[in-house]
Short mmCIF file of C-alpha atoms in Angstrom, two decimals:
data_model
loop_
_atom_site.label_atom_id
_atom_site.label_comp_id
_atom_site.label_asym_id
_atom_site.label_seq_id
_atom_site.Cartn_x
_atom_site.Cartn_y
_atom_site.Cartn_z
CA MET A 1 150.13 84.37 190.82
CA ASN A 2 147.28 82.08 191.76
CA PRO A 3 147.54 80.29 195.11
CA ALA A 4 147.67 76.51 195.07
CA SER A 5 144.28 76.22 196.67
CA PRO A 6 141.59 78.72 197.74
CA LYS A 7 140.81 79.35 201.35
CA ARG A 8 137.95 77.43 202.92
CA SER A 9 135.99 80.63 203.35
CA ALA A 10 136.55 81.71 199.75
CA ILE A 11 133.73 83.50 197.98
CA ARG A 12 132.14 81.05 195.54
CA VAL A 13 131.48 82.35 192.03
CA VAL A 14 129.95 80.93 188.86
CA VAL A 15 131.15 82.60 185.65
CA VAL A 16 128.72 82.68 182.71
CA ASP A 17 130.16 83.65 179.32
CA ASP A 18 129.89 82.04 175.90
CA SER A 19 133.62 82.50 175.25
CA ASP A 20 136.08 79.92 176.59
CA ILE A 21 138.81 82.55 176.59
CA CYS A 22 136.68 85.03 178.57
CA CYS A 23 135.84 82.35 181.12
CA GLU A 24 139.54 81.57 181.52
CA VAL A 25 140.52 85.22 181.86
CA LEU A 26 137.75 85.95 184.35
CA THR A 27 138.64 82.91 186.40
CA GLU A 28 142.28 83.99 186.58
CA GLN A 29 141.34 87.56 187.48
CA LEU A 30 138.84 86.51 190.15
CA GLU A 31 141.12 83.96 191.82
CA ALA A 32 144.23 86.17 191.81
CA ASP A 33 144.12 87.05 195.52
CA GLY A 34 143.04 83.65 196.82
CA ASP A 35 139.82 84.73 198.53
CA ILE A 36 137.54 84.04 195.54
CA GLN A 37 136.96 80.60 194.00
CA VAL A 38 135.30 79.99 190.64
CA VAL A 39 133.22 76.89 191.32
CA GLY A 40 131.75 76.57 187.84
CA THR A 41 131.53 78.08 184.37
CA ALA A 42 128.76 78.02 181.78
CA HIS A 43 128.47 79.11 178.15
CA ASN A 44 124.72 79.78 178.01
CA GLY A 45 121.78 80.42 180.27
CA ARG A 46 120.42 76.86 180.39
CA THR A 47 123.76 75.40 181.43
CA ALA A 48 124.20 78.24 183.94
CA LEU A 49 120.96 77.38 185.73
CA ALA A 50 122.15 73.80 186.17
CA ARG A 51 125.53 75.02 187.50
CA LEU A 52 123.81 77.34 189.98
CA ALA A 53 121.55 74.57 191.26
CA ALA A 54 124.56 72.28 191.77
CA THR A 55 127.01 74.75 193.31
CA LYS A 56 124.90 77.42 195.09
CA PRO A 57 127.46 80.20 194.53
CA ASP A 58 127.66 83.45 196.49
CA VAL A 59 127.86 85.56 193.31
CA VAL A 60 127.17 85.00 189.59
CA THR A 61 129.00 86.93 186.86
CA VAL A 62 126.98 87.13 183.64
CA ASP A 63 127.81 88.04 180.06
CA LEU A 64 124.71 89.23 178.19
CA ASN A 65 125.38 88.23 174.57
CA MET A 66 124.99 84.45 174.57
CA PRO A 67 123.25 81.97 172.25
CA GLY A 68 119.97 80.40 173.33
CA MET A 69 118.95 81.77 176.70
CA ASN A 70 120.82 85.08 176.76
CA GLY A 71 122.00 87.02 179.80
CA LEU A 72 118.81 89.05 180.26
CA ALA A 73 116.64 85.93 180.25
CA LEU A 74 119.06 84.19 182.61
CA ILE A 75 118.96 87.09 185.08
CA GLU A 76 115.16 87.03 185.08
CA ALA A 77 115.14 83.27 185.70
CA ILE A 78 117.63 83.53 188.57
CA MET A 79 115.64 86.27 190.28
CA VAL A 80 112.43 84.25 190.03
CA ASP A 81 113.79 80.82 190.97
CA ASP A 82 116.71 81.39 193.33
CA PRO A 83 117.69 85.06 193.84
CA ARG A 84 121.37 85.74 194.41
CA PRO A 85 123.80 88.59 193.65
CA ILE A 86 124.43 89.02 189.92
CA LEU A 87 127.32 91.02 188.48
CA VAL A 88 127.13 91.85 184.77
CA VAL A 89 130.52 91.82 183.01
CA THR A 90 130.03 93.75 179.79
CA GLY A 91 131.79 95.02 176.69
CA LEU A 92 132.68 98.64 176.04
CA ASP A 93 130.52 99.69 173.09
CA ALA A 94 127.21 101.56 173.41
CA LYS A 95 125.07 98.53 172.56
CA ASP A 96 126.75 96.46 175.28
CA ARG A 97 126.24 99.23 177.82
CA ASP A 98 122.59 99.63 176.85
CA LEU A 99 122.06 95.92 177.46
CA ALA A 100 123.95 96.10 180.75
CA VAL A 101 121.79 98.91 182.09
CA ALA A 102 118.69 97.01 180.95
CA ALA A 103 120.00 94.06 182.99
CA THR A 104 119.81 96.16 186.17
CA ALA A 105 116.08 96.52 185.57
CA ARG A 106 115.84 92.70 185.45
CA GLY A 107 117.71 92.13 188.72
CA ALA A 108 121.47 92.51 188.15
CA LEU A 109 123.01 94.38 191.09
CA GLU A 110 126.22 95.81 189.61
CA LEU A 111 127.98 96.39 186.29
CA VAL A 112 131.67 96.21 185.37
CA ASN A 113 133.50 96.45 182.08
CA LYS A 114 135.36 93.43 180.76
CA ALA A 115 139.04 93.82 181.54
CA ARG A 116 141.98 92.73 179.42
CA ALA A 117 144.01 89.91 180.93
CA GLN A 118 146.86 92.22 182.00
CA ASP A 119 144.71 95.12 183.25
CA GLU A 120 145.42 94.91 186.97
CA GLN A 121 143.38 97.96 187.93
CA ALA A 122 140.23 96.69 186.20
CA SER A 123 140.84 93.18 187.58
CA ALA A 124 141.05 94.60 191.11
CA ALA A 125 137.77 96.47 190.54
CA LEU A 126 136.13 93.22 189.39
CA ARG A 127 137.23 91.43 192.57
CA ALA A 128 136.09 94.37 194.71
CA SER A 129 132.61 94.16 193.18
CA VAL A 130 132.42 90.41 193.84
CA ARG A 131 133.52 90.88 197.46
CA ARG A 132 130.92 93.61 197.97
CA LEU A 133 128.10 91.59 196.43
CA ALA A 134 129.01 88.44 198.38
CA THR A 135 127.80 90.20 201.55
CA VAL A 136 124.39 91.05 200.08
CA ALA A 137 121.19 89.17 200.84
CA VAL A 138 118.98 89.34 197.74
CA ASN A 139 115.27 89.14 198.44
CA ARG A 140 112.72 87.41 196.27
CA VAL A 141 110.54 90.38 195.40
CA THR A 142 106.87 89.90 196.24
CA PRO A 143 104.02 92.39 196.34
CA THR A 144 102.74 93.34 199.76
CA ALA A 145 100.10 95.55 201.28
CA SER A 146 101.13 99.14 201.93
CA GLN A 147 102.31 99.65 205.47
CA PRO A 148 102.51 103.24 206.79
CA VAL A 149 104.78 103.44 209.82
CA MET A 150 103.78 106.82 211.21
CA GLY A 151 100.05 106.82 210.69
CA SER A 152 100.34 108.45 207.25
CA THR A 153 100.14 111.88 208.89
CA TRP A 154 101.49 113.97 206.08
CA PRO A 155 103.03 117.40 206.65
CA THR A 156 100.75 120.42 206.53
CA PRO A 157 101.19 122.36 203.27
CA HIS A 158 103.21 125.57 203.56
CA ALA A 159 101.96 128.67 201.79
CA ALA A 160 105.56 129.42 200.76
CA ASP A 161 105.68 126.18 198.78
CA GLN A 162 102.75 126.96 196.52
CA PRO A 163 104.54 128.78 193.64
CA TYR A 164 107.09 126.00 193.21
CA THR A 165 106.83 122.85 191.12
CA PRO A 166 107.15 119.83 193.42
CA ILE A 167 110.14 117.60 192.69
CA VAL A 168 110.03 113.88 193.37
CA GLY A 169 113.58 112.81 194.19
CA PHE A 170 114.33 109.10 193.80
CA GLY A 171 117.43 107.46 195.22
CA SER A 172 118.41 103.89 194.39
CA SER A 173 121.30 101.49 194.01
CA ALA A 174 121.55 97.70 193.66
CA GLY A 175 118.13 96.26 192.78
CA GLY A 176 116.60 99.72 192.49
CA PRO A 177 115.93 99.95 188.73
CA GLN A 178 113.27 97.24 188.88
CA ALA A 179 111.25 99.27 191.35
CA LEU A 180 112.10 102.58 189.70
CA PHE A 181 110.78 101.55 186.29
CA GLU A 182 107.65 100.01 187.80
CA ILE A 183 106.88 103.27 189.60
CA LEU A 184 107.73 105.58 186.71
CA THR A 185 105.71 103.67 184.11
CA ALA A 186 102.66 103.73 186.41
CA LEU A 187 102.80 107.47 187.10
CA PRO A 188 100.42 109.52 184.93
CA SER A 189 101.92 111.60 182.13
CA ASP A 190 100.10 114.68 183.46
CA LEU A 191 101.71 114.44 186.91
CA PRO A 192 102.05 118.03 188.18
CA ALA A 193 105.62 117.47 189.37
CA ALA A 194 109.16 117.10 188.09
CA ILE A 195 111.27 114.01 188.77
CA ALA A 196 114.95 113.84 189.72
CA ILE A 197 116.80 110.53 189.87
CA THR A 198 120.04 109.57 191.57
CA HIS A 199 120.97 105.97 190.85
CA HIS A 200 124.41 104.53 191.61
CA LEU A 201 126.07 103.63 188.31
CA PRO A 202 129.65 103.74 187.02
CA ALA A 203 130.15 107.06 185.26
CA ASP A 204 130.50 105.53 181.79
CA PHE A 205 127.04 103.93 181.99
CA GLY A 206 125.22 107.25 182.55
CA SER A 207 124.32 107.82 178.91
CA ALA A 208 123.00 104.27 178.57
CA PHE A 209 120.79 104.81 181.64
CA ALA A 210 119.36 107.98 180.06
CA ARG A 211 118.65 106.11 176.82
CA LEU A 212 116.88 103.32 178.68
CA LEU A 213 114.70 105.80 180.54
CA ARG A 214 113.76 107.57 177.30
CA SER A 215 112.69 104.25 175.82
CA GLN A 216 110.62 103.17 178.82
CA VAL A 217 108.89 106.18 180.41
CA HIS A 218 106.49 108.81 179.14
CA PHE A 219 108.32 111.77 180.74
CA ASP A 220 110.76 114.06 178.97
CA VAL A 221 114.19 112.84 180.07
CA GLU A 222 116.95 115.46 180.28
CA VAL A 223 120.55 115.21 181.44
CA ALA A 224 121.66 118.26 183.43
CA HIS A 225 124.67 119.28 181.36
CA GLU A 226 123.37 122.81 182.01
CA PRO A 227 121.04 123.99 184.82
CA ILE A 228 117.44 122.88 184.21
CA VAL A 229 114.38 124.61 185.65
CA PRO A 230 112.06 121.86 186.96
CA SER A 231 108.65 121.69 185.34
CA PRO A 232 105.79 119.15 185.31
CA GLY A 233 106.48 116.12 183.15
CA LEU A 234 110.26 116.56 183.19
CA LEU A 235 112.68 113.87 184.45
CA VAL A 236 116.23 115.02 185.18
CA LEU A 237 119.47 113.05 185.56
CA ALA A 238 123.01 114.15 186.32
CA PRO A 239 125.71 113.44 183.75
CA GLY A 240 127.79 110.37 184.55
CA GLY A 241 130.16 110.92 187.45
CA MET A 242 128.29 113.97 188.77
CA ASP A 243 125.88 114.69 191.62
CA LEU A 244 122.47 116.30 191.08
CA VAL A 245 121.26 119.17 193.28
CA LEU A 246 118.42 121.68 193.40
CA GLU A 247 120.08 125.05 193.69
CA ALA A 248 118.79 128.58 192.97
CA GLY A 249 115.61 127.13 191.49
CA SER A 250 117.37 124.82 189.02
CA LEU A 251 118.49 121.21 188.97
CA ARG A 252 122.24 121.27 188.41
CA ALA A 253 125.12 118.86 188.14
CA HIS A 254 127.87 119.22 190.73
CA ARG A 255 131.24 117.54 190.89
CA PRO A 256 131.25 115.18 193.89
CA ALA A 257 133.44 115.89 196.88
CA THR A 258 136.87 114.29 196.65
CA THR A 259 135.96 112.17 199.69
CA ALA A 260 132.67 110.92 198.21
CA LEU A 261 132.32 107.16 198.08
CA LEU A 262 129.21 107.07 195.90
CA CYS A 263 128.15 109.09 192.89
CA PRO A 264 125.61 110.32 192.19
CA SER A 265 124.87 110.75 195.90
CA VAL A 266 121.29 110.29 197.05
CA ASP A 267 122.03 112.28 200.21
CA VAL A 268 123.25 115.24 198.16
CA LEU A 269 120.05 115.40 196.09
CA LEU A 270 117.63 114.88 198.98
CA THR A 271 119.43 117.35 201.24
CA SER A 272 119.15 120.00 198.52
CA LEU A 273 115.40 119.29 198.18
CA ALA A 274 115.02 119.62 201.95
CA ALA A 275 116.64 123.07 201.92
CA ALA A 276 114.58 124.40 198.99
CA PRO A 277 111.01 125.75 199.03
CA GLY A 278 108.46 123.44 197.44
CA ALA A 279 106.32 120.45 198.41
CA HIS A 280 109.03 117.98 197.42
CA VAL A 281 109.06 114.21 197.88
CA GLY A 282 111.99 111.96 198.77
CA VAL A 283 111.88 108.26 197.87
CA VAL A 284 114.57 105.73 198.88
CA LEU A 285 114.50 102.46 196.95
CA SER A 286 116.45 99.21 196.99
CA GLY A 287 120.20 99.51 197.35
CA LEU A 288 123.39 98.75 199.26
CA GLY A 289 124.67 100.88 202.11
CA LEU A 290 123.44 104.00 203.89
CA ASP A 291 123.17 106.58 201.10
CA GLY A 292 119.86 108.45 201.33
CA SER A 293 119.34 108.09 205.09
CA ALA A 294 120.78 111.52 205.96
CA GLY A 295 119.02 113.21 203.06
CA LEU A 296 115.65 111.69 203.92
CA ALA A 297 116.09 112.76 207.55
CA ALA A 298 116.67 116.33 206.34
CA MET A 299 113.52 116.17 204.19
CA LEU A 300 111.44 114.89 207.12
CA ALA A 301 112.70 117.73 209.33
CA ALA A 302 111.83 120.23 206.57
CA GLY A 303 108.21 119.02 206.29
CA LYS A 304 108.51 117.18 202.98
CA LEU A 305 106.96 113.79 202.17
CA THR A 306 109.37 110.91 202.82
CA ILE A 307 108.87 107.40 201.44
CA VAL A 308 110.87 104.19 201.77
CA GLN A 309 110.35 101.03 199.72
CA HIS A 310 108.88 98.17 201.73
CA ARG A 311 111.23 95.29 202.51
CA ALA A 312 109.06 92.69 200.78
CA SER A 313 109.34 94.51 197.43
CA ALA A 314 113.00 95.58 197.74
CA ALA A 315 115.61 93.27 196.23
CA VAL A 316 118.27 94.71 198.57
CA TRP A 317 117.14 96.10 201.91
CA GLY A 318 120.26 98.11 202.87
CA MET A 319 119.36 101.66 201.83
CA PRO A 320 115.65 101.41 202.70
CA ARG A 321 116.49 99.95 206.12
CA ALA A 322 118.94 102.77 206.86
CA ALA A 323 116.37 105.42 205.86
CA LEU A 324 113.47 103.76 207.69
CA PRO A 325 113.54 106.06 210.79
CA SER A 326 112.81 109.08 208.54
CA ALA A 327 109.99 107.52 206.50
CA LEU A 328 106.47 108.82 206.77
CA GLU A 329 105.43 105.96 204.50
CA VAL A 330 106.87 102.47 203.94
CA LEU A 331 105.22 101.21 200.78
CA ASP A 332 105.47 98.63 198.03
CA THR A 333 106.22 99.90 194.55
CA ALA A 334 102.61 100.15 193.37
CA ALA A 335 101.59 102.11 196.44
CA ILE A 336 104.57 104.48 196.14
CA GLY A 337 103.20 105.76 192.86
CA ASP A 338 99.74 106.25 194.34
CA ALA A 339 101.15 108.23 197.27
CA ILE A 340 103.17 110.49 194.99
CA VAL A 341 100.15 111.22 192.79
CA ARG A 342 97.95 111.99 195.79
CA TRP A 343 100.52 114.29 197.37
CA VAL A 344 101.40 116.38 194.30
CA ARG A 345 97.83 116.66 193.01
CA GLU A 346 96.56 117.90 196.37
CA ARG A 347 99.26 120.56 196.39
CA ALA A 348 98.62 121.45 192.75
CA ARG A 349 94.99 122.20 193.71
CA LEU A 350 96.27 124.48 196.47
CA ARG A 351 98.29 126.37 193.85
CA GLY A 352 95.14 126.84 191.80
CA HIS A 353 96.13 124.38 189.01
CA ARG A 354 93.85 121.62 187.77
#
């Protein structure tokens, strides 16, 4: 039952969807507990921009399939003109999920499935996402000069690492795909390293994320349904709802601990890279929370290269800020790629490969 009036401190939301019925359902679901107020609705991107300018909401929910300026174009415009947290509310078929994952590379911070009017569990998840995003400060992403924080004194190569293919482990969450795709598309196809990615996504969007990567990058993208031996030019993901670890020389999917809050866990991947032989690299990109800080600390202690995305190029500074004490390098996205190439090629020469 909706309260008669929202609280003064209610979270302010603009709902963007071309369907009147969807706008009504979303409004009812969002306002059910009284701490969220829908301050405007819009049926296309152009109208949405006017609503945002007039109401200055804390969070925007966006449907992607709209006439005129669609959801992807709207997200790009918001992130350029007036960045704020964007939650994509999407349909359930594969095409919708592909578009939703693409939206995270444009600036959307989280994804949820559209819930039926009487689906209380899904409605509660929608409100939880809005509450979480309302606390997030979204940065206008701007390029900046690279800024090493520890003098760029890289670890001395270990002889024991030489037979092993280096693995570059990326961890990201809200706002991370923008940086991730910029880095991956700039890396050379002959990079003498494997890549492992842990990006926070709902489990049912994992396949869509893999499809997007295959369409955008020049690496071979594999999902670790079975153990995969890392090799140069290979990019590995965990299946949806699973963690990714380096274990016994292979990248493998593991079921997360029952107490895990986030999956796939960045800490789990980076901690496994820290414990394994090889000149591995840990990179923490834009995201909410603390995930990745413990794993990057373990990699630093183990003599691996540790990199954190610079604040000026990170849409959300939470994860990079938490990992900052363990970063040998704090770099913008363009410079992250350069550092990775330099590190792995130097160690490839030590292994006698050219």
